[in-house]
Tab-separated table of C-alpha atoms (C1' of nucleotides) and ligand atoms in Angstrom:
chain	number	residue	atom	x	y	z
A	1	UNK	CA	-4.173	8.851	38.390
A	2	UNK	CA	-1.416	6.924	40.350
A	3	UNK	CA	-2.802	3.938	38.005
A	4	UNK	CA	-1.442	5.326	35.041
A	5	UNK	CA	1.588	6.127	36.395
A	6	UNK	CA	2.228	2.814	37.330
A	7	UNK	CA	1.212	1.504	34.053
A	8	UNK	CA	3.969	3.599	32.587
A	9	UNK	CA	6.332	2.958	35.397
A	10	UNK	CA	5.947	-1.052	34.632
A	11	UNK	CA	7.052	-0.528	30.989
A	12	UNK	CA	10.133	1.963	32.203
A	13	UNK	CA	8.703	4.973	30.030
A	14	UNK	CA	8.638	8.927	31.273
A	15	UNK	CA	5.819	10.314	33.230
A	16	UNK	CA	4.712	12.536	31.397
A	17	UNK	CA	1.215	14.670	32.350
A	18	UNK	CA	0.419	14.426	28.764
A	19	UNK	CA	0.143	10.892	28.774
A	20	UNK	CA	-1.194	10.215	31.862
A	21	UNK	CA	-4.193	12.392	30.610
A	22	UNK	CA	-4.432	10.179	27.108
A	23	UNK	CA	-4.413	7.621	29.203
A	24	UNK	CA	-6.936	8.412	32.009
A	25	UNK	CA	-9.344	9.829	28.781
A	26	UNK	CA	-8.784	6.203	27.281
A	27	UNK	CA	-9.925	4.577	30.450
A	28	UNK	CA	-12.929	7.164	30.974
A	29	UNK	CA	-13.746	6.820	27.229
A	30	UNK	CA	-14.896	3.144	25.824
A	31	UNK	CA	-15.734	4.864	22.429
A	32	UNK	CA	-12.527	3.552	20.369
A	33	UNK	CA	-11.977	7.378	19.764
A	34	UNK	CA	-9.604	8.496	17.167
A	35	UNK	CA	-6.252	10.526	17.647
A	36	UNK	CA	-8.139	14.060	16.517
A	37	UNK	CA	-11.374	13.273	18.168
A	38	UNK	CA	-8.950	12.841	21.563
A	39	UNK	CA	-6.805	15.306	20.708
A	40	UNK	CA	-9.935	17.888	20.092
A	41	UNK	CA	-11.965	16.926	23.604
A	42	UNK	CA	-8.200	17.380	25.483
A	43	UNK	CA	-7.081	20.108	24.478
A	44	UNK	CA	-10.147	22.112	25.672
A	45	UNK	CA	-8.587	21.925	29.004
A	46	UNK	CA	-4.780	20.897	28.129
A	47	UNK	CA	-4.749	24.273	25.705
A	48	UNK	CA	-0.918	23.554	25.334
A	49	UNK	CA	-1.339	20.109	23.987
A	50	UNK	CA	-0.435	19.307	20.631
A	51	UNK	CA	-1.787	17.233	18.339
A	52	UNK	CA	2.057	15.123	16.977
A	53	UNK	CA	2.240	14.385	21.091
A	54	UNK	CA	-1.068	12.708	20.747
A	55	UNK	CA	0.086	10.619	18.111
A	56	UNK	CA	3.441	10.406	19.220
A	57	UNK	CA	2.152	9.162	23.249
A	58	UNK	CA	-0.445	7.010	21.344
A	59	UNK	CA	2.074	5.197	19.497
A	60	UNK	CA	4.811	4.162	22.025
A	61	UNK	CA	1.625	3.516	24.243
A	62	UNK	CA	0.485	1.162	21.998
A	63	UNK	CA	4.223	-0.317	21.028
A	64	UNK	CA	4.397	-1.117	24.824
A	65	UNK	CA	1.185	-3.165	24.681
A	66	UNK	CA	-0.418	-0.269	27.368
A	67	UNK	CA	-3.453	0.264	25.066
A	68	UNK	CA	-4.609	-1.165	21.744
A	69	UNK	CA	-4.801	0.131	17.888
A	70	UNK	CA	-7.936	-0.808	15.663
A	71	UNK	CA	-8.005	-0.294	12.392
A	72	UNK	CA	-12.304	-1.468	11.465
A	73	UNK	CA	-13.029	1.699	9.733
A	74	UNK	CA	-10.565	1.978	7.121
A	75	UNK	CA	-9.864	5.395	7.331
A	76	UNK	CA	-8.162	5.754	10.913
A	77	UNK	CA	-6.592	4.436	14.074
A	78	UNK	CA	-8.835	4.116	16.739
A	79	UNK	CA	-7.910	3.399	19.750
A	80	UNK	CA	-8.593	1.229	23.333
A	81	UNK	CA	-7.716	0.953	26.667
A	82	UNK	CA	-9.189	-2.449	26.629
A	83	UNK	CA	-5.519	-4.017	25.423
A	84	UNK	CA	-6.681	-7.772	25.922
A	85	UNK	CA	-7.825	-9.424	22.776
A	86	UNK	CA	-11.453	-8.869	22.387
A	87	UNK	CA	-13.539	-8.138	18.574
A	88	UNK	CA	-15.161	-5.319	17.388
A	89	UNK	CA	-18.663	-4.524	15.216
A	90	UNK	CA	-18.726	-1.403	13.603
A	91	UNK	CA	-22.351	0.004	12.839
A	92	UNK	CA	-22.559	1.212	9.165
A	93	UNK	CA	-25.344	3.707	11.086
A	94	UNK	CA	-24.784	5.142	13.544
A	95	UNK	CA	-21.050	4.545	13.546
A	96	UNK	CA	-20.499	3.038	16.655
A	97	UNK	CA	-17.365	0.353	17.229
A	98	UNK	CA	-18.999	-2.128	20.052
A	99	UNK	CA	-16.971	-4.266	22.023
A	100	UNK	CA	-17.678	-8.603	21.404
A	101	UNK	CA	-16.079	-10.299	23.520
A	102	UNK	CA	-15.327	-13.418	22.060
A	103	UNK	CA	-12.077	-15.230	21.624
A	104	UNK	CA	-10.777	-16.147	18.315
A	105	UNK	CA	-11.070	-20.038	17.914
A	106	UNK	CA	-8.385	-20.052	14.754
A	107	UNK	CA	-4.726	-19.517	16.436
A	108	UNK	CA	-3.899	-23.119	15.764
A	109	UNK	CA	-4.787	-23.017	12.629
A	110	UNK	CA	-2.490	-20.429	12.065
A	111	UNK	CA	0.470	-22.295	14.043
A	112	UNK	CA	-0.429	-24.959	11.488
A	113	UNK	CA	0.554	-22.470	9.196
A	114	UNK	CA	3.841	-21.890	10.561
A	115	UNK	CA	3.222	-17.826	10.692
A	116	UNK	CA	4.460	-16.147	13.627
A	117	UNK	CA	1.107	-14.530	15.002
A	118	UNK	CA	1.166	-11.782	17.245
A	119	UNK	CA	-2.175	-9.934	17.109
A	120	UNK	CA	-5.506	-10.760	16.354
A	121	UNK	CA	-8.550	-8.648	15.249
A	122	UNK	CA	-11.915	-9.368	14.456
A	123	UNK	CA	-14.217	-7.090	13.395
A	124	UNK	CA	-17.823	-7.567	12.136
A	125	UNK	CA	-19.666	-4.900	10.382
A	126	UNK	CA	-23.568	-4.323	9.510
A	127	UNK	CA	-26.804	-2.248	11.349
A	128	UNK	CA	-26.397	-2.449	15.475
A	129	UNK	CA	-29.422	-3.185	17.428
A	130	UNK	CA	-30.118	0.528	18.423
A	131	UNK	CA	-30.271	1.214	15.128
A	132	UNK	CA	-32.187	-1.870	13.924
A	133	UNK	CA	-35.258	-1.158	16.724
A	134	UNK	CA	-35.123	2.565	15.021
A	135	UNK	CA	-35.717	1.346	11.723
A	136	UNK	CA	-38.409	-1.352	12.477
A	137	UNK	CA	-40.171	1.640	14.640
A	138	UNK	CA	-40.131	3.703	11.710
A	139	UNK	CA	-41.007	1.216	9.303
A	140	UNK	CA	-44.727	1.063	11.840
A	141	UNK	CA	-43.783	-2.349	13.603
B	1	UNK	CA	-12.473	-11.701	-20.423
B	2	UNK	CA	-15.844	-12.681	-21.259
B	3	UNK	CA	-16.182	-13.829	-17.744
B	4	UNK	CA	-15.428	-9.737	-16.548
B	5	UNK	CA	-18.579	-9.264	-18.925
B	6	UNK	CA	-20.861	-11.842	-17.659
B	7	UNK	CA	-19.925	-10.537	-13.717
B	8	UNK	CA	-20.744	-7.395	-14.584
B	9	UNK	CA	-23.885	-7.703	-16.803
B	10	UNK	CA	-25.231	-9.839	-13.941
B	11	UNK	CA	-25.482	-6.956	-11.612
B	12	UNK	CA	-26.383	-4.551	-14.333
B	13	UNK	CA	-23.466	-2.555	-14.393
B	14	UNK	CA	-22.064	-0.959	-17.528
B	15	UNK	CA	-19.023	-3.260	-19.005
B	16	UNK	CA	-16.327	-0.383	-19.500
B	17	UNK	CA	-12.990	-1.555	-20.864
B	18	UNK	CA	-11.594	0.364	-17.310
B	19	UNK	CA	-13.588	-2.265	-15.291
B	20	UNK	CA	-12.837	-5.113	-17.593
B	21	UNK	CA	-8.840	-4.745	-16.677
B	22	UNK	CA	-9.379	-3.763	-13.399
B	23	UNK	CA	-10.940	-7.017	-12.707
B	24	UNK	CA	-8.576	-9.131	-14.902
B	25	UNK	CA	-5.785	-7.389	-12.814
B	26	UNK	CA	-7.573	-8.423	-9.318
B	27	UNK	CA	-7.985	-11.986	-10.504
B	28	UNK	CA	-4.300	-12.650	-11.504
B	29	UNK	CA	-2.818	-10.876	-8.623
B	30	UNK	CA	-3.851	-12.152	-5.253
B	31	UNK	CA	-1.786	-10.279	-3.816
B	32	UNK	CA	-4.698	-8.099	-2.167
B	33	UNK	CA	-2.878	-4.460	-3.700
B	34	UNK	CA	-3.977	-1.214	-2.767
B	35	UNK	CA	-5.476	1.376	-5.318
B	36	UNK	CA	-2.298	3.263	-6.009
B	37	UNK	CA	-0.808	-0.188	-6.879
B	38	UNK	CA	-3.701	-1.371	-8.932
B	39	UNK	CA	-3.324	2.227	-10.956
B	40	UNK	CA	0.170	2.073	-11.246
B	41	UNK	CA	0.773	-1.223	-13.045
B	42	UNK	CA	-2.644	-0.950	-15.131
B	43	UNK	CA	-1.482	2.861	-16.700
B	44	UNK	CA	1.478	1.229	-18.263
B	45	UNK	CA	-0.994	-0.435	-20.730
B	46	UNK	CA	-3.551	1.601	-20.365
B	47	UNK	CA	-2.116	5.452	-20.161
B	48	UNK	CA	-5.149	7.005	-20.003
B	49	UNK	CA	-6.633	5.065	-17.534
B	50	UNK	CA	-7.163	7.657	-14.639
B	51	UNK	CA	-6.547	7.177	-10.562
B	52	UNK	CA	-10.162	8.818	-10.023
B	53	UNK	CA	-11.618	5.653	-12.165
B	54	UNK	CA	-9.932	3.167	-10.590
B	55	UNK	CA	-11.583	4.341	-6.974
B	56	UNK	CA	-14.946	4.717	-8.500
B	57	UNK	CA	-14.338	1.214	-9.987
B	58	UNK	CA	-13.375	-0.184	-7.034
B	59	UNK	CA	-16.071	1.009	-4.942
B	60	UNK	CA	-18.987	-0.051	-6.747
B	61	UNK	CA	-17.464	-3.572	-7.457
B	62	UNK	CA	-17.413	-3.519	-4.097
B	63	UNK	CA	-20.792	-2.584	-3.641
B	64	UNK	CA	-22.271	-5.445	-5.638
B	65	UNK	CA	-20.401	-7.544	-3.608
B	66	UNK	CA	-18.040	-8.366	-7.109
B	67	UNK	CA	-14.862	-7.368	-5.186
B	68	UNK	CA	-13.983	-7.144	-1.050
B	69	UNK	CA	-12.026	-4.408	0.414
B	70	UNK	CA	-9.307	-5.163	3.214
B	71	UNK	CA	-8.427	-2.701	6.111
B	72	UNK	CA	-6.148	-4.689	7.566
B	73	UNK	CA	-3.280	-2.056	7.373
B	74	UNK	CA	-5.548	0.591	8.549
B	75	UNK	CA	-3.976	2.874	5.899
B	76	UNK	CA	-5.287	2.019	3.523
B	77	UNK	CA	-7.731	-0.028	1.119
B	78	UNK	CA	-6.829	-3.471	-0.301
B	79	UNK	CA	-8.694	-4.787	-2.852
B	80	UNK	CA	-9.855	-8.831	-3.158
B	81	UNK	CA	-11.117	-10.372	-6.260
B	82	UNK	CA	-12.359	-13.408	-4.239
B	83	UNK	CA	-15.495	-12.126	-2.249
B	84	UNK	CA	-16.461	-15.107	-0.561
B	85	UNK	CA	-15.595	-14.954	3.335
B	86	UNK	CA	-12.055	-15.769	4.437
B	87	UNK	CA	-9.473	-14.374	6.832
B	88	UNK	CA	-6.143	-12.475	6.249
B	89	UNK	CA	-2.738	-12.618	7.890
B	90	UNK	CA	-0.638	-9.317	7.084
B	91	UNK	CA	3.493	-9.930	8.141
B	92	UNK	CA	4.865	-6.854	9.272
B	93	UNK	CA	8.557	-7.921	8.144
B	94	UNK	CA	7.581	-8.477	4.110
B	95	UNK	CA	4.648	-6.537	4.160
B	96	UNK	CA	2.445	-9.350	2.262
B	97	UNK	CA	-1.233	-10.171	3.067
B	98	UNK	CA	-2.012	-13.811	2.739
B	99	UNK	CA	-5.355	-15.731	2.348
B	100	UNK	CA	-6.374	-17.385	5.588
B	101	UNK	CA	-9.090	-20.159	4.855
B	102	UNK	CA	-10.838	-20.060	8.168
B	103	UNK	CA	-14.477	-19.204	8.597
B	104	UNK	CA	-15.509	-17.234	11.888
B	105	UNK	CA	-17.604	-19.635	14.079
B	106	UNK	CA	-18.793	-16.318	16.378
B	107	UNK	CA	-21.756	-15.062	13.833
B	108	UNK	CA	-24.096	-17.257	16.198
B	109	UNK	CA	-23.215	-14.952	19.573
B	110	UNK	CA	-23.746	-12.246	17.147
B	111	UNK	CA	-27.064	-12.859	16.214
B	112	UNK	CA	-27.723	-13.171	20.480
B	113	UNK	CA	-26.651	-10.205	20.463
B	114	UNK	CA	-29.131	-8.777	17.779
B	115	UNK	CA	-26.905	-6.986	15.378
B	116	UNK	CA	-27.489	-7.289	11.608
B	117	UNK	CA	-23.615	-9.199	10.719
B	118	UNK	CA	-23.464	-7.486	7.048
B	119	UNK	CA	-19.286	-8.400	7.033
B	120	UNK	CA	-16.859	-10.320	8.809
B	121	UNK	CA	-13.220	-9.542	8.832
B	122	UNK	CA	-10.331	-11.385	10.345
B	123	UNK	CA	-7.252	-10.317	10.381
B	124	UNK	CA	-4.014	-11.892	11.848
B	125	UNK	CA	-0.561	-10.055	12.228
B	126	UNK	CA	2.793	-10.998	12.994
B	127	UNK	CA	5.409	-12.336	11.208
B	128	UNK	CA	4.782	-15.134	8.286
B	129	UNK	CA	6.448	-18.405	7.913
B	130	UNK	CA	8.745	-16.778	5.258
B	131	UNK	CA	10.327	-14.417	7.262
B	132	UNK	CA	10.566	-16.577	10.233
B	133	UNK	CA	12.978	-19.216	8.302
B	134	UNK	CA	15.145	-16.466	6.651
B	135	UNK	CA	15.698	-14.914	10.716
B	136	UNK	CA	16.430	-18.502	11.734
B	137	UNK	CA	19.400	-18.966	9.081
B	138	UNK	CA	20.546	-15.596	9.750
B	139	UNK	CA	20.913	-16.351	13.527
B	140	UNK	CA	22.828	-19.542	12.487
B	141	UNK	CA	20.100	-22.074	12.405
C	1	DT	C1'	-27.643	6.723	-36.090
C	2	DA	C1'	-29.186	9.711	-32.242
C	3	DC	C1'	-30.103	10.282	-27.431
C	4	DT	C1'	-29.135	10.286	-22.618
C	5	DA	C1'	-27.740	8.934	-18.322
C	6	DA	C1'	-23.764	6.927	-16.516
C	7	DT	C1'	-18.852	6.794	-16.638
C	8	DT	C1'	-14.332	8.602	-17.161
C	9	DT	C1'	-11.007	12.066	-16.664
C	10	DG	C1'	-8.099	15.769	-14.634
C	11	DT	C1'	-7.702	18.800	-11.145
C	12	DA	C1'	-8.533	20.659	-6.726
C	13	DA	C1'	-9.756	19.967	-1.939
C	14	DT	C1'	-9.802	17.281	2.260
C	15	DA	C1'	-8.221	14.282	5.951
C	16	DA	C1'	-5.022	11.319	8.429
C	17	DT	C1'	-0.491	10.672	9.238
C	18	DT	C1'	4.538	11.423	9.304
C	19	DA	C1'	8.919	14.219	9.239
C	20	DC	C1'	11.614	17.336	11.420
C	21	DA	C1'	14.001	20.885	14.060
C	22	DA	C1'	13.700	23.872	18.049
C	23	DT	C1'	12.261	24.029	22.766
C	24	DT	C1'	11.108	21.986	27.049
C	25	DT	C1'	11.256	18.582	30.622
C	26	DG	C1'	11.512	14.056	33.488
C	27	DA	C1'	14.775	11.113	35.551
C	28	DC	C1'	18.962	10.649	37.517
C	29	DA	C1'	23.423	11.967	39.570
C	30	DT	C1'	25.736	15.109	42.205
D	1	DA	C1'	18.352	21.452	45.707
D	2	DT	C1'	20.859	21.893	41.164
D	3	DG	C1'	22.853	20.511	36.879
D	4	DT	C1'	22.847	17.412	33.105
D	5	DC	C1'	21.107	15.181	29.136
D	6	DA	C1'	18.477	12.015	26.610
D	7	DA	C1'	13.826	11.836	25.696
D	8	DA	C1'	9.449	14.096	25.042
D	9	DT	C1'	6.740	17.949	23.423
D	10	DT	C1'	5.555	21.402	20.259
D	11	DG	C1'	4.510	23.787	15.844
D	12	DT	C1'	4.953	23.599	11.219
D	13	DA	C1'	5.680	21.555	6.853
D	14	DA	C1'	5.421	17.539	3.913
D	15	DT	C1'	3.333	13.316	2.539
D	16	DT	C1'	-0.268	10.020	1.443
D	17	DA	C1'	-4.874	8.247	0.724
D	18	DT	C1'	-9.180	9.609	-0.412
D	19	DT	C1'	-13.078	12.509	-1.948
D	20	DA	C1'	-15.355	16.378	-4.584
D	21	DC	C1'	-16.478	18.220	-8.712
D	22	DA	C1'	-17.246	19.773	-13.434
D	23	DA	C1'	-16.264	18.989	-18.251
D	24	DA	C1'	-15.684	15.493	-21.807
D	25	DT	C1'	-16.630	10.920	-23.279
D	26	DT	C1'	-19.151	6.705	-23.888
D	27	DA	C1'	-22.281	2.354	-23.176
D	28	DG	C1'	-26.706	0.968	-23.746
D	29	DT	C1'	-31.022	1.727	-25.818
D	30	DA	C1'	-34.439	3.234	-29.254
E	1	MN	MN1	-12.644	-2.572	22.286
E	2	MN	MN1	-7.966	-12.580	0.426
E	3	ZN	ZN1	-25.977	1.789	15.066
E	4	ZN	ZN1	6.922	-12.045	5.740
DNA sequence: TACTAATTTGTAATAATTACAATTTGACAT
DNA sequence: ATGTCAAATTGTAATTATTACAAATTAGTA
């Protein structure tokens, strides 16, 4: 727990035990969760917790570069502890968001460009390979 | 217009006047707009024209692969008449989503990693070339 | 021209997010 | 240790994008 104190600490932003626990369920939680789906597993033991301080804490946390905001499905924020640029494939199945780690090859392109970049996502989408095994199983080999 | 027709008697949809302009509308504004924008402008001309439609529409151009949808605001949909695979840089001072013709040279560690790539998005953020000249002049070259 | 399944329309419901004001609290100074 | 206060938390209300649904209309076919 000291470990997220000392994240927040480095970035000169209040202790606060509300998000220490975002953050230590972040860390615990490689899922790319989403704000209710965080907000729903916490408060079963934070009863007191509410939802805006999950979105509020999840917001400066990202601002501050402590965690990261992915936007693959369309509908949400999920969100990462991973804060390092890395991609993401979302299965159309089961609905997973897998980590890739790859590195985008196209930032000098974009200084080419003369735009200002400052983050960089890649996602791929399509059938993971859990769910591609299932099928050919089904389908008899 | 005839070219709507052709596009979408090729994948054996119905030609409706609704999906006529609503691809005429994508194709001379490339400015990737969301649906509420899209409905907007287009019920001007076309008052009866309903916001339902134009999601329907939307999606299943989409799903024929006539049209792409963008998440790169993670708000909301943004709609592409050109389907064919290219990346997007969104500048969080003007708002605007511009065309970034890079392809993604990852797909091969995908397939290593035996998921079934269906879509690739990249998106870049930060602040465009625009915006970066007007901040310059303001700060007195 | 008549038929029918697909499409369009308007409205209502849902879901994610944001706004906001009252209460509480962490960090700092005494 | 205690007081202070700006910042954070909380609960509720408002907003925004999207989806659900049933009735009316229409495109494609015979
Ligand atoms: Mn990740
Ligand atoms: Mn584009
Ligand atoms: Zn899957
Ligand atoms: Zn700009």
């Amino acid at each position: 727990m000291e470990k997220y104190v000392k994240m927040l600490r480095e970035k000169n932003l209040k202790v606060t035990p509300q998000r220490l626990i975002i953050l230590k369920y972040l860390n615990e939680h490689s899922t790319h969760p989403a704000t209710d789906k965080i907000y729903q597993d916490l408060k079963i033991n934070n009863p007191s917790l509410s939802k805006t301080t999950v979105y509020n804490s999840l917001e400066i946390l990202e601002k501050h570069g402590i965690i990261q905001s992915i936007t693959i499905s369309g509908l949400e924020h999920r969100y990462d502890f991973r804060h390092e640029m890395h991609h993401h494939f979302l299965c159309k199945k089961c609905g997973r968001i897998i980590d890739i780690d790859v590195v985008c090859p196209n930032l000098g392109k974009m200084l080419e460009c003369g735009h200002n970049v400052e983050e960089v996502h890649g996602y791929f989408k399509g059938i993971c390979k859990k769910c591609m095994n299932k099928e050919k199983i089904k389908d008899g080999s």
